[in-house]
Amino acid sequence: MLKNLIWVCLSAFFLSACSDGNKQYQSKEQAEQALYSLNQFLRPTSNVISTGISESQWPFSDAYLKERHTIYQAMQSLELSASDKQLLDYLVIAERFPQRYFSWPVYIPVLENMLEYNQHQDIAAGIASWISFTQQQLVAAKESKLRLNSIELDALQTQVSKSLSRKDLPVVIKHTLTDFNAFLASYTPRGSAGLHGLSNGGPWYQSKLNYFSGATQAPINWLVAVQSQLKGSKQQAYPLNLATDHQHSVLEQRFSLSKSQTTGFDWAQNYQNLRDSAQQAATGLSDAERVFWLAMMETDLGIHYHAWTVQQAKVNLLKRLKMTPQQADYLVADIIFYPAYSFSFAALVTAL
């Protein structure tokens, strides 16, 4: 009932009507434009011509999920490259899994993106309703035995605190966000940091492994193969510079891709085809970077398959790589936020 009331309130502030679920797209580019618009609060892009906010643009609302499904279905009838078909299949499979319960991806400044938009069009009441919706989704998730882990909870609390400190925060948002902050303060995170700790998390992780690696192998097979490649490797110097936040995965940071190169349609990859970029780069890696990505794969499997603790994951990275504890903390969080992304470099694993 409360969820329905929230969205009745929210719909009063929509600036345009819901998109027509029967629309068809004549090209991949048209479908991509629809996805850029749909995900504007998750991944803002200059490619969107804004005519107002529609119901479907509020992340993971019922209207959002319906519109996203409609776009994916339409894309299945388009002429796509083999790589694009694989990405589309991956995204369609992901619809089965519980991300919809976590409507605020904790590594994305969704609220800040909304507040930036609010400077141009007053959508404050709609933002407040979306925050309430996010809280209700977390409550519903707990009833389905789905909880944020401690890293995710801390990241979300940090974002909420940052937004609450804004002097220009509209009163209606401040009140709702204060309540949400109190809810998070009493929230009990799940014990396991990895996807395996979620209901249906094992199959979700397997689907990510299959896509990013480009192969279908059980996690245990990957672990044996990765550790075989690491056997006898010397500890290597950490080879990459890191951002200060997690809006962009370490994999994306590796390629320093610009936002103008919108060649994909997955917002979480910033509309890049990171897997293909990694496959092309795999043969030219230095020994230090080769060990780095193998260590990332090993730790990824440890966290998401073997239910390693955050400390175990950190120790493993420090064993393989010469780096600071702070860098290891950052990489562990990246692996939690972006499961299986490191397997884009699966070409380094020759034992399978």
Coordinates of C-alpha atoms in Angstrom, one line a residue, residues 14 80 83 89 107 112 126 143 178 180 189 196 198 230 242 249 278 284 331 336:
F14 CA 6.2 13.9 -13.7
L80 CA 23.3 -6.5 -34.0
S83 CA 29.3 -8.9 -29.4
D89 CA 21.6 -11.5 -23.7
Y107 CA 28.7 3.3 -6.2
E112 CA 23.5 14.0 -6.7
G126 CA 9.6 13.5 -7.2
E143 CA 11.7 -9.8 3.7
T178 CA 16.9 12.5 7.1
F180 CA 16.3 7.5 5.2
P189 CA 24.0 -5.7 6.7
H196 CA 27.0 -15.8 -3.1
L198 CA 22.3 -13.2 -1.7
L230 CA 49.7 -17.3 -10.7
L242 CA 43.0 5.0 -9.2
S249 CA 35.2 0.5 -12.5
A278 CA 40.2 -6.0 -22.6
G284 CA 50.2 -6.8 -24.9
L331 CA 40.2 -2.8 -5.1
I336 CA 32.2 -6.0 -4.7

